[in-house]
XYZ file of C-alpha atoms in Angstrom:
676
model
C 191.373 92.957 122.196
C 187.841 91.586 122.193
C 184.964 93.168 120.286
C 183.255 94.148 123.530
C 186.292 96.062 124.802
C 186.792 97.863 121.510
C 183.200 99.138 121.420
C 183.377 100.000 125.113
C 186.440 102.228 124.663
C 184.839 103.948 121.671
C 181.666 104.587 123.642
C 183.547 106.145 126.559
C 184.581 109.091 124.359
C 180.910 109.974 123.857
C 180.449 110.376 127.608
C 182.445 113.632 127.490
C 179.468 115.370 125.862
C 176.918 114.685 128.667
C 179.594 115.502 131.258
C 180.113 118.962 129.744
C 176.335 119.425 129.539
C 175.939 118.459 133.197
C 178.525 121.021 134.299
C 176.670 123.725 132.372
C 173.350 122.693 133.910
C 174.811 122.782 137.440
C 176.181 126.291 136.939
C 172.868 127.422 135.472
C 170.946 125.861 138.362
C 173.059 127.697 140.920
C 172.477 131.019 139.138
C 168.722 130.422 138.872
C 168.539 129.432 142.531
C 170.277 132.607 143.673
C 167.987 134.699 141.491
C 164.906 132.881 142.780
C 166.062 133.359 146.396
C 166.385 137.095 145.894
C 162.915 137.208 144.330
C 161.597 135.173 147.252
C 163.077 137.669 149.733
C 161.375 140.572 147.983
C 158.068 138.720 148.047
C 158.483 137.861 151.742
C 159.092 141.518 152.558
C 155.875 142.571 150.828
C 153.857 139.771 152.459
C 155.296 140.679 155.888
C 154.093 144.265 155.391
C 150.609 143.019 154.477
C 150.486 140.736 157.510
C 151.758 143.492 159.829
C 149.030 145.886 158.695
C 146.400 143.236 159.418
C 147.761 142.442 162.897
C 148.049 146.016 164.181
C 146.298 146.217 167.539
C 146.585 142.478 168.251
C 148.917 141.536 171.059
C 151.495 138.908 170.105
C 151.504 135.496 171.787
C 154.756 135.344 173.718
C 156.408 132.146 174.973
C 155.289 132.824 178.563
C 151.607 133.168 177.548
C 149.459 130.059 178.208
C 147.837 129.000 174.926
C 145.108 126.673 173.774
C 145.507 126.158 170.021
C 142.262 125.783 168.088
C 142.418 123.869 164.798
C 140.274 124.977 161.865
C 137.522 122.679 160.583
C 135.812 122.485 157.219
C 132.614 121.168 158.786
C 130.970 120.399 162.099
C 132.095 117.544 164.353
C 129.621 114.857 165.317
C 129.301 114.773 169.102
C 129.617 111.121 170.104
C 132.522 111.077 172.555
C 134.975 109.564 170.057
C 137.871 111.195 168.207
C 137.792 109.459 164.816
C 136.343 112.554 163.047
C 138.845 115.012 164.537
C 141.632 116.497 162.371
C 144.909 114.619 162.539
C 143.314 111.270 163.359
C 145.097 108.344 161.701
C 143.010 105.174 161.726
C 146.024 102.905 161.376
C 148.268 104.468 164.008
C 145.570 106.126 166.192
C 147.540 109.370 166.024
C 146.091 112.510 167.575
C 147.747 115.965 167.890
C 147.056 116.178 171.621
C 147.979 119.163 173.750
C 148.998 118.636 177.372
C 149.928 120.462 180.543
C 153.614 120.070 179.685
C 154.341 118.294 182.972
C 154.928 114.560 182.528
C 152.926 112.548 185.079
C 154.421 110.017 187.431
C 154.305 106.416 186.179
C 150.774 105.068 186.464
C 149.327 108.449 187.525
C 146.514 110.195 185.611
C 147.419 112.500 182.755
C 145.363 115.227 181.070
C 145.294 115.636 177.262
C 143.086 117.780 175.062
C 142.351 119.127 171.596
C 140.434 122.186 170.445
C 138.851 122.809 167.055
C 136.377 125.236 165.540
C 134.184 125.625 162.459
C 133.768 129.393 163.246
C 130.304 128.701 164.671
C 131.144 126.391 167.549
C 134.163 125.628 169.653
C 134.815 121.917 170.169
C 136.875 120.442 172.996
C 138.124 116.861 173.228
C 139.452 116.119 176.726
C 141.002 112.811 177.761
C 142.099 111.584 181.202
C 144.413 108.571 181.123
C 145.330 106.007 183.780
C 142.048 106.547 185.607
C 138.661 104.912 185.346
C 135.835 107.416 185.700
C 133.744 107.577 188.849
C 130.338 108.964 187.940
C 128.088 111.377 189.816
C 125.440 109.866 192.112
C 122.364 112.153 192.225
C 121.154 110.381 195.369
C 124.420 111.107 197.186
C 126.027 114.294 195.755
C 128.832 114.151 198.328
C 130.042 110.793 197.040
C 133.439 111.163 195.239
C 133.043 111.556 191.475
C 134.885 112.948 188.449
C 133.815 116.369 187.133
C 134.967 119.045 184.748
C 134.855 122.816 185.283
C 135.086 125.302 182.376
C 136.108 128.975 182.745
C 135.714 131.528 179.944
C 136.787 135.174 179.705
C 135.635 136.976 176.566
C 137.132 140.187 175.194
C 134.843 143.201 175.605
C 136.580 145.092 172.825
C 137.624 147.851 175.280
C 140.990 146.328 176.105
C 139.816 144.436 179.166
C 138.327 141.014 179.815
C 134.755 140.350 180.879
C 133.922 138.610 184.157
C 134.794 134.935 184.181
C 132.000 132.540 183.257
C 132.098 129.015 184.629
C 130.290 125.737 183.909
C 130.257 122.419 185.738
C 129.975 119.123 183.855
C 129.255 115.838 185.595
C 127.219 112.794 184.661
C 125.755 109.720 186.354
C 126.694 107.473 183.411
C 128.500 107.579 180.052
C 126.553 109.306 177.300
C 125.222 112.765 176.513
C 125.953 115.512 179.043
C 124.962 119.162 179.554
C 126.698 121.841 181.591
C 125.230 123.560 184.622
C 126.167 127.058 185.756
C 125.722 129.428 188.682
C 125.090 128.735 192.343
C 121.740 127.154 191.501
C 123.429 124.798 188.976
C 121.082 125.917 186.212
C 121.381 123.797 183.027
C 123.015 125.598 180.092
C 122.169 123.605 176.973
C 124.552 125.686 174.839
C 127.386 123.670 176.400
C 126.758 120.014 175.621
C 128.693 116.919 174.760
C 129.307 113.202 175.248
C 131.180 111.397 178.002
C 132.712 108.046 176.952
C 134.946 105.475 178.601
C 138.027 104.600 176.550
C 141.005 102.319 176.962
C 142.842 103.159 180.170
C 140.724 106.224 180.969
C 137.755 108.322 179.901
C 137.082 110.956 177.252
C 134.767 113.981 177.019
C 133.759 115.707 173.768
C 132.172 119.175 174.231
C 130.536 121.804 172.021
C 130.003 125.453 173.036
C 129.366 128.720 171.160
C 132.471 130.123 169.492
C 133.794 132.938 171.688
C 134.988 136.290 170.383
C 138.580 136.905 169.352
C 141.269 137.098 172.028
C 139.103 135.197 174.505
C 140.594 132.997 177.195
C 139.414 129.497 178.066
C 140.467 127.124 180.830
C 139.198 123.943 182.418
C 139.968 121.679 185.335
C 139.309 117.995 186.018
C 138.651 117.202 189.685
C 138.011 114.223 191.937
C 137.938 114.325 195.708
C 140.302 111.515 196.598
C 143.344 112.921 194.795
C 142.693 116.583 194.294
C 142.289 118.634 191.136
C 144.216 118.307 187.882
C 143.611 121.264 185.615
C 144.854 123.356 182.756
C 144.244 126.518 184.797
C 142.350 127.880 187.756
C 140.044 130.904 187.943
C 142.755 132.825 189.770
C 145.489 132.090 187.173
C 145.707 133.683 183.712
C 143.532 131.524 181.482
C 145.016 130.214 178.213
C 144.470 132.405 175.180
C 142.546 130.795 172.310
C 144.876 130.873 169.294
C 143.761 129.762 165.819
C 144.498 130.472 162.195
C 143.119 133.701 160.744
C 141.155 133.057 157.528
C 140.955 136.784 156.668
C 144.738 137.123 156.840
C 145.212 133.946 154.775
C 142.977 135.377 152.032
C 144.969 138.644 152.026
C 148.282 136.805 151.599
C 147.206 134.669 148.619
C 147.263 137.425 145.889
C 150.926 138.215 146.614
C 152.100 134.628 146.073
C 153.286 132.814 142.945
C 152.481 129.299 141.836
C 154.159 126.568 143.859
C 154.690 128.794 146.928
C 153.459 128.436 150.487
C 153.567 130.873 153.396
C 153.195 130.538 157.172
C 152.927 133.243 159.818
C 154.224 132.317 163.278
C 153.695 133.995 166.640
C 156.733 134.594 168.881
C 155.736 131.480 170.850
C 155.850 129.410 167.631
C 152.092 129.012 167.000
C 151.059 129.095 163.334
C 148.285 131.681 162.908
C 148.218 131.703 159.091
C 148.993 129.028 156.523
C 148.447 129.477 152.804
C 149.581 127.715 149.630
C 149.290 129.004 146.063
C 147.750 126.291 143.863
C 149.818 124.815 141.078
C 148.057 125.517 137.786
C 150.316 123.295 135.701
C 148.243 120.859 133.638
C 148.155 117.444 135.234
C 148.496 115.297 132.133
C 147.338 111.718 132.291
C 149.942 109.128 131.344
C 147.665 107.773 128.609
C 147.528 111.246 127.001
C 151.314 111.571 126.676
C 153.111 110.737 123.458
C 156.204 108.577 123.409
C 158.391 111.685 123.049
C 156.682 113.405 125.992
C 157.132 110.339 128.169
C 160.818 110.265 127.230
C 161.167 113.980 128.030
C 159.540 113.529 131.436
C 161.860 110.653 132.278
C 164.856 112.708 131.168
C 163.730 115.746 133.176
C 163.271 113.599 136.280
C 166.761 112.202 135.816
C 168.094 115.748 135.352
C 166.390 116.868 138.565
C 167.908 113.936 140.423
C 171.395 114.847 139.165
C 170.947 118.485 140.146
C 169.738 117.539 143.620
C 172.732 115.239 143.977
C 175.124 118.204 143.566
C 173.015 120.717 145.501
C 173.877 121.694 149.102
C 172.370 119.423 151.722
C 169.012 120.960 152.710
C 168.086 121.551 156.336
C 165.250 119.355 157.667
C 162.285 121.237 159.165
C 159.026 120.066 160.732
C 156.016 121.207 158.716
C 153.203 119.027 160.019
C 152.599 120.544 163.477
C 150.817 123.706 164.537
C 153.857 124.978 166.405
C 157.313 125.596 164.939
C 160.503 126.434 166.764
C 161.682 129.546 164.920
C 165.129 129.309 166.539
C 165.786 126.062 164.623
C 164.916 127.573 161.212
C 167.692 128.716 158.887
C 167.302 132.320 157.675
C 167.099 131.159 154.047
C 168.252 128.424 151.691
C 167.168 124.892 150.855
C 164.991 122.944 153.311
C 163.525 119.441 153.271
C 159.945 118.757 154.383
C 158.605 115.678 156.108
C 157.564 114.188 152.736
C 161.169 114.523 151.403
C 160.205 117.370 149.059
C 162.824 120.146 148.738
C 161.907 123.827 148.970
C 163.679 127.182 148.728
C 162.862 129.085 151.951
C 163.313 132.561 153.364
C 162.091 134.187 156.604
C 161.023 137.770 157.283
C 160.207 139.503 160.624
C 156.653 140.794 161.085
C 155.147 143.345 163.450
C 155.013 142.190 167.076
C 158.000 139.812 166.924
C 156.212 137.431 164.596
C 157.935 135.573 161.748
C 156.815 134.986 158.165
C 158.108 131.887 156.341
C 157.858 131.880 152.534
C 158.818 128.778 150.518
C 159.096 127.992 146.808
C 158.896 124.429 145.478
C 162.179 123.505 143.846
C 160.415 121.320 141.264
C 158.148 124.238 140.387
C 161.168 126.555 140.122
C 162.933 124.186 137.745
C 159.767 123.812 135.693
C 159.134 127.554 135.400
C 162.744 128.582 134.803
C 164.367 125.786 132.878
C 161.787 123.692 131.059
C 162.983 124.545 127.553
C 166.678 124.373 128.323
C 166.194 121.261 130.382
C 164.234 119.632 127.587
C 166.980 120.341 125.037
C 169.709 119.080 127.336
C 167.640 116.084 128.302
C 167.049 115.133 124.683
C 170.735 115.468 123.849
C 171.820 113.456 126.841
C 169.172 110.869 126.117
C 170.323 110.404 122.528
C 173.977 110.116 123.493
C 173.337 107.766 126.370
C 170.987 105.698 124.222
C 173.586 105.308 121.467
C 176.244 104.392 124.007
C 174.010 101.835 125.653
C 172.985 100.385 122.294
C 176.621 99.903 121.244
C 177.614 98.449 124.573
C 174.530 96.312 124.718
C 175.023 94.961 121.201
C 178.669 94.154 121.833
C 177.835 92.546 125.169
C 175.040 90.559 123.567
C 177.289 89.176 120.805
C 180.065 88.403 123.261
C 177.658 86.747 125.663
C 176.126 84.570 122.954
C 179.500 83.400 121.657
C 180.761 82.753 125.190
C 177.568 80.890 126.080
C 177.886 78.641 123.030
C 181.530 77.979 123.825
C 180.755 77.080 127.459
C 177.782 74.935 126.498
C 179.835 72.920 124.004
C 182.689 72.523 126.516
C 180.295 71.462 129.274
C 178.628 68.855 127.058
C 181.873 66.848 126.579
C 183.925 65.418 129.461
C 187.659 64.804 129.550
C 187.210 61.335 128.024
C 185.337 62.701 125.008
C 181.889 61.450 126.057
C 178.744 63.533 125.670
C 177.467 64.220 129.218
C 174.861 66.983 128.672
C 172.723 68.563 125.964
C 172.992 72.154 124.742
C 170.206 74.507 125.900
C 167.708 75.508 123.184
C 167.799 78.966 121.564
C 165.248 80.904 119.512
C 167.568 83.206 117.541
C 167.343 82.929 113.737
C 170.636 84.551 112.788
C 173.910 82.839 111.981
C 174.843 82.312 115.633
C 171.443 80.802 116.301
C 171.806 78.390 113.370
C 175.299 77.408 114.538
C 173.953 76.807 118.054
C 171.147 74.583 116.744
C 173.578 72.547 114.615
C 175.797 71.948 117.636
C 172.748 71.116 119.774
C 171.411 68.606 117.244
C 174.795 66.962 116.946
C 175.360 66.676 120.698
C 171.819 65.362 121.256
C 172.325 62.557 118.762
C 175.744 61.666 120.150
C 174.504 61.872 123.739
C 171.536 59.616 123.055
C 173.659 57.088 121.213
C 176.345 56.997 123.944
C 173.766 56.750 126.697
C 172.027 53.889 124.927
C 175.276 52.011 124.413
C 176.449 52.509 127.991
C 173.141 51.512 129.551
C 172.716 48.563 127.193
C 176.159 47.125 127.864
C 175.888 47.670 131.620
C 172.457 46.076 131.918
C 173.299 43.220 129.567
C 176.586 42.343 131.268
C 174.925 42.395 134.689
C 171.951 40.237 133.759
C 173.716 37.713 131.511
C 176.137 36.546 134.177
C 173.722 34.173 135.924
C 172.133 32.370 132.896
C 175.488 32.063 131.102
C 177.004 30.545 134.235
C 174.068 28.106 134.453
C 174.528 27.028 130.790
C 178.270 26.633 131.248
C 177.970 24.569 134.417
C 175.182 22.427 132.896
C 177.262 21.634 129.821
C 180.300 20.804 131.921
C 178.279 18.502 134.163
C 176.607 16.936 131.102
C 179.972 15.693 129.845
C 180.624 13.921 133.119
C 177.104 12.546 133.744
C 176.742 8.781 133.958
C 172.993 8.271 133.724
C 170.247 9.379 131.389
C 168.341 11.123 134.205
C 171.324 13.300 135.075
C 171.841 14.242 131.412
C 168.123 15.150 131.079
C 168.304 17.247 134.253
C 171.325 19.195 133.017
C 169.722 19.704 129.602
C 166.557 21.109 131.254
C 168.652 23.515 133.339
C 170.496 24.673 130.235
C 167.170 25.134 128.366
C 165.720 27.190 131.241
C 168.783 29.442 131.294
C 168.559 29.800 127.520
C 164.897 30.877 127.817
C 165.884 33.465 130.401
C 168.580 34.763 128.045
C 165.910 35.113 125.358
C 163.589 37.008 127.751
C 166.428 39.339 128.747
C 167.265 40.153 125.147
C 163.596 40.728 124.273
C 163.145 42.988 127.319
C 166.253 44.989 126.465
C 165.084 45.415 122.892
C 161.662 46.607 124.051
C 163.142 49.214 126.444
C 165.617 50.385 123.797
C 162.882 50.745 121.168
C 160.772 52.687 123.658
C 163.592 55.139 124.441
C 164.217 55.701 120.731
C 160.511 56.230 120.062
C 160.438 59.211 122.451
C 162.331 61.293 119.875
C 159.478 60.879 117.351
C 156.445 60.805 119.671
C 154.043 63.756 119.433
C 152.303 65.121 122.518
C 148.634 65.993 122.386
C 145.929 67.003 124.827
C 143.676 64.102 125.851
C 141.350 63.072 128.661
C 143.278 60.735 130.980
C 140.134 59.683 132.888
C 138.502 58.427 129.689
C 141.664 56.484 128.716
C 141.994 54.826 132.148
C 138.302 53.918 132.313
C 138.311 52.278 128.856
C 141.583 50.434 129.531
C 140.258 49.060 132.842
C 137.150 47.694 131.117
C 139.376 45.941 128.554
C 141.592 44.435 131.273
C 138.607 42.965 133.106
C 137.160 41.534 129.897
C 140.433 39.725 129.109
C 141.176 38.473 132.622
C 138.597 36.363 134.463
C 140.975 35.249 137.211
C 141.196 38.658 138.960
C 138.800 41.368 140.068
C 139.883 44.431 138.085
C 137.947 47.676 138.664
C 138.304 51.437 138.188
C 137.703 54.168 140.830
C 137.535 57.752 139.628
C 135.720 60.140 137.268
C 134.771 58.878 133.829
C 136.053 62.056 132.118
C 137.121 65.626 132.701
C 140.817 65.226 133.673
C 142.879 66.410 130.668
C 146.680 66.194 130.394
C 149.189 66.788 127.601
C 151.157 63.760 126.430
C 150.870 60.577 124.391
C 147.728 58.453 125.000
C 149.417 55.413 123.393
C 152.379 55.594 125.771
C 150.040 56.109 128.722
C 148.132 52.947 127.778
C 151.464 51.105 127.570
C 152.286 52.376 131.102
C 148.942 51.003 132.320
C 149.626 47.670 130.587
C 152.923 47.262 132.432
C 151.456 48.216 135.822
C 148.454 45.909 135.405
C 150.675 43.049 134.126
C 152.883 43.528 137.171
C 149.782 43.490 139.434
C 148.392 40.327 137.803
C 151.731 38.590 138.225
C 151.731 39.116 142.003
C 147.977 39.061 142.786
C 146.429 35.720 143.844
C 143.519 34.112 142.008
C 140.360 36.206 142.379
C 142.561 38.908 143.955
C 141.678 42.602 143.764
C 143.345 44.933 141.260
C 142.043 48.506 141.454
C 142.961 51.415 139.156
C 142.134 54.894 140.514
C 142.543 58.462 139.284
C 142.098 61.598 141.388
C 143.255 65.169 141.674
C 146.100 66.034 144.039
C 147.744 69.341 145.037
C 150.590 68.687 142.590
C 148.447 67.470 139.653
C 146.749 64.132 138.941
C 147.425 60.918 140.853
C 147.102 57.652 138.862
C 147.430 54.592 141.116
C 147.265 50.798 140.650
C 146.648 48.642 143.751
C 147.009 44.891 143.768
C 146.326 42.380 146.490
C 149.368 40.257 147.132
C 152.752 40.038 148.829
C 154.227 43.231 150.253
C 157.440 44.868 149.134
C 160.290 43.812 151.424
C 162.231 46.543 153.207
C 165.521 46.745 151.288
C 166.973 50.260 151.614
C 168.862 51.575 148.626
C 167.073 49.389 146.046
C 165.229 51.105 143.213
C 162.545 48.743 141.898
C 162.156 50.897 138.763
C 165.702 50.116 137.644
C 166.263 47.405 135.037
C 166.407 43.765 136.156
C 165.154 44.500 139.705
C 162.348 42.414 141.259
C 161.839 42.272 145.031
C 158.737 39.999 145.165
C 158.194 36.382 144.238
C 155.530 36.272 141.558
C 153.439 33.532 140.070
C 155.932 33.171 137.223
C 159.516 32.238 137.834
C 162.226 34.468 136.455
C 160.422 37.808 136.851
C 162.807 40.301 135.182
C 161.534 43.678 136.465
C 161.719 45.197 132.963
C 158.086 46.329 133.081
C 158.662 48.853 135.856
C 161.642 50.232 133.944
C 159.315 50.986 131.030
C 156.830 52.547 133.475
C 159.517 54.893 134.750
C 160.651 55.830 131.232
C 157.120 56.717 130.149
C 156.536 58.675 133.384
C 159.759 60.642 132.833
C 158.645 61.430 129.291
C 155.444 63.009 130.675
C 157.336 64.972 133.353
C 155.832 62.755 136.061
C 157.215 60.796 138.957
C 156.387 57.217 139.951
C 156.559 55.646 143.390
C 155.552 52.374 145.071
C 154.765 51.285 148.586
C 152.863 48.819 150.707
C 149.225 49.757 151.196
C 146.113 48.395 152.920
C 142.789 49.061 151.207
C 139.473 47.973 152.642
C 141.197 45.544 154.973
C 143.158 43.984 152.079
C 146.967 44.135 152.209
C 148.898 44.725 149.031
C 151.078 47.130 147.071
C 150.129 50.400 145.406
C 151.982 52.083 142.537
C 151.357 55.857 142.161
C 152.115 58.081 139.141
C 151.967 61.832 139.934
C 151.204 63.629 136.651
C 151.352 67.443 136.369
C 148.201 68.920 134.828
C 148.385 70.800 131.538
C 147.519 74.486 131.152
C 144.337 75.128 129.108
């Protein structure tokens, strides 16, 4: 059995302790929840009595009573005809808690929506008509069809009967500020004012009027002659009752509530007339003020809460964001989930007049008040046990993973024939396994480099030596059968030429091999590539009077990380290659510029173009596609260019290019820039 499995089996026995602790916590949570629910019922009964005493003499709002709900405001609304400062407005989604007639309009027909709000000094109305462009009042022709709004108000006299109905007419010749007129003489009443604005797909009217007395009724109607009226009510129908929250009742309910509780009082029709929440006085500690132990305790408590909620009964989902709640859909008591996914303990209690009181207790608050100490102890114990288990498992897994990784890396570095095909990845560990890994890595690197050098050397040498050896052999054979001195001299010259080519091949192979071996000992440093290229170009021009050699680019300020000596050697090979193929007085231009992927170093030479030979890599050894000024061009220089570019993490490419009307070839080296 492996070390990892042994430690895993031993660690599993320790999991029995947190399992037993979890069972105890679940039983304790159920007992605390039942006790808290009973306490919540007692509180709800007392709060229902308080609310009933306050509402004696006030008629309940039944489902068959027309209602206009008035939202409470903390401050006045700016009258401008727009709804962005009304409660419930969401700038992103343009959400508004509109009220409507309840009758869906026919497709494309006008629809009437409204809101009502109050700051206890004024009553504000926001009325919108959709699918209709407003037709404004023409003072010169009053009989011309136009849109208008009529308001009706019945105030409570305090004697159990309503006062005579007041009415106002609102019309305007153009969008902007409006005032109401009243009576047969259409006398202006500046207490009722507002703004009329055109909006997308309709028009909107924002009104302000004095706040009426309690139990008043308010209705309005929108009219236009060509299609008849569309209204919330008429003077002959019962006007909607103005229903709003009762601040006095909300203040009376607050003393009977505990921390983390909230209460709502609902009319029989579902309208919320009181909403109150007891503030949470728990200290809100900043994360920076917590110690490491406190942070650990909070994480453990959150995990404990999540486990408890996992085993709790599924809470019922209720809507808490609207001003009207369907009491028939509420459970009598138990766990409920709000729109924000918070879980509460809820109970309901009947109130005088068929009303309903809903009292809720935050489950997080309940757990904090009832089980902080016990939860902290259990959380610490579970944390210690789980931490030890994870440490043992993690340590065993880490050791097993490191040994397995070393085994796989060594196996992957050697093929079936015993050749080194890949290097071992580097490690930073300083223990015994790390030292063993580095020894294996050093050994495989040396063997891989040696095998690669031998394979490439033999392959390149065997390929390139075939032609000159065949020329020497055929020349010597023909020399033995030659009859004249001229023929013997011709065969000797051919043999000497082939021998010179053999010498060039061996020298080129030695240079490339020495370069590859020097990479293991070369040190990288940060240097300015622009300065190096500029100085090298000046030296090339001074030594070569047969070509026009120039530099295009900044004189400094382009740093990279690498070897300046190797970069100069790369430039030497590219410029030598350009001189070999450029005609007398031909242009050779070195340039350096920034590109999206780093720096672009290019060498352009006037001369013959690269022929189109697909599948040929000109940066491979012994490849030359152009006829140069010197016979026997070996193509070893571009091999060295590619090796140096690979050492710097760069890529090199070549292609035909026209510059300033001059045809030629351009070699580009894309060099990644170094981080500062």
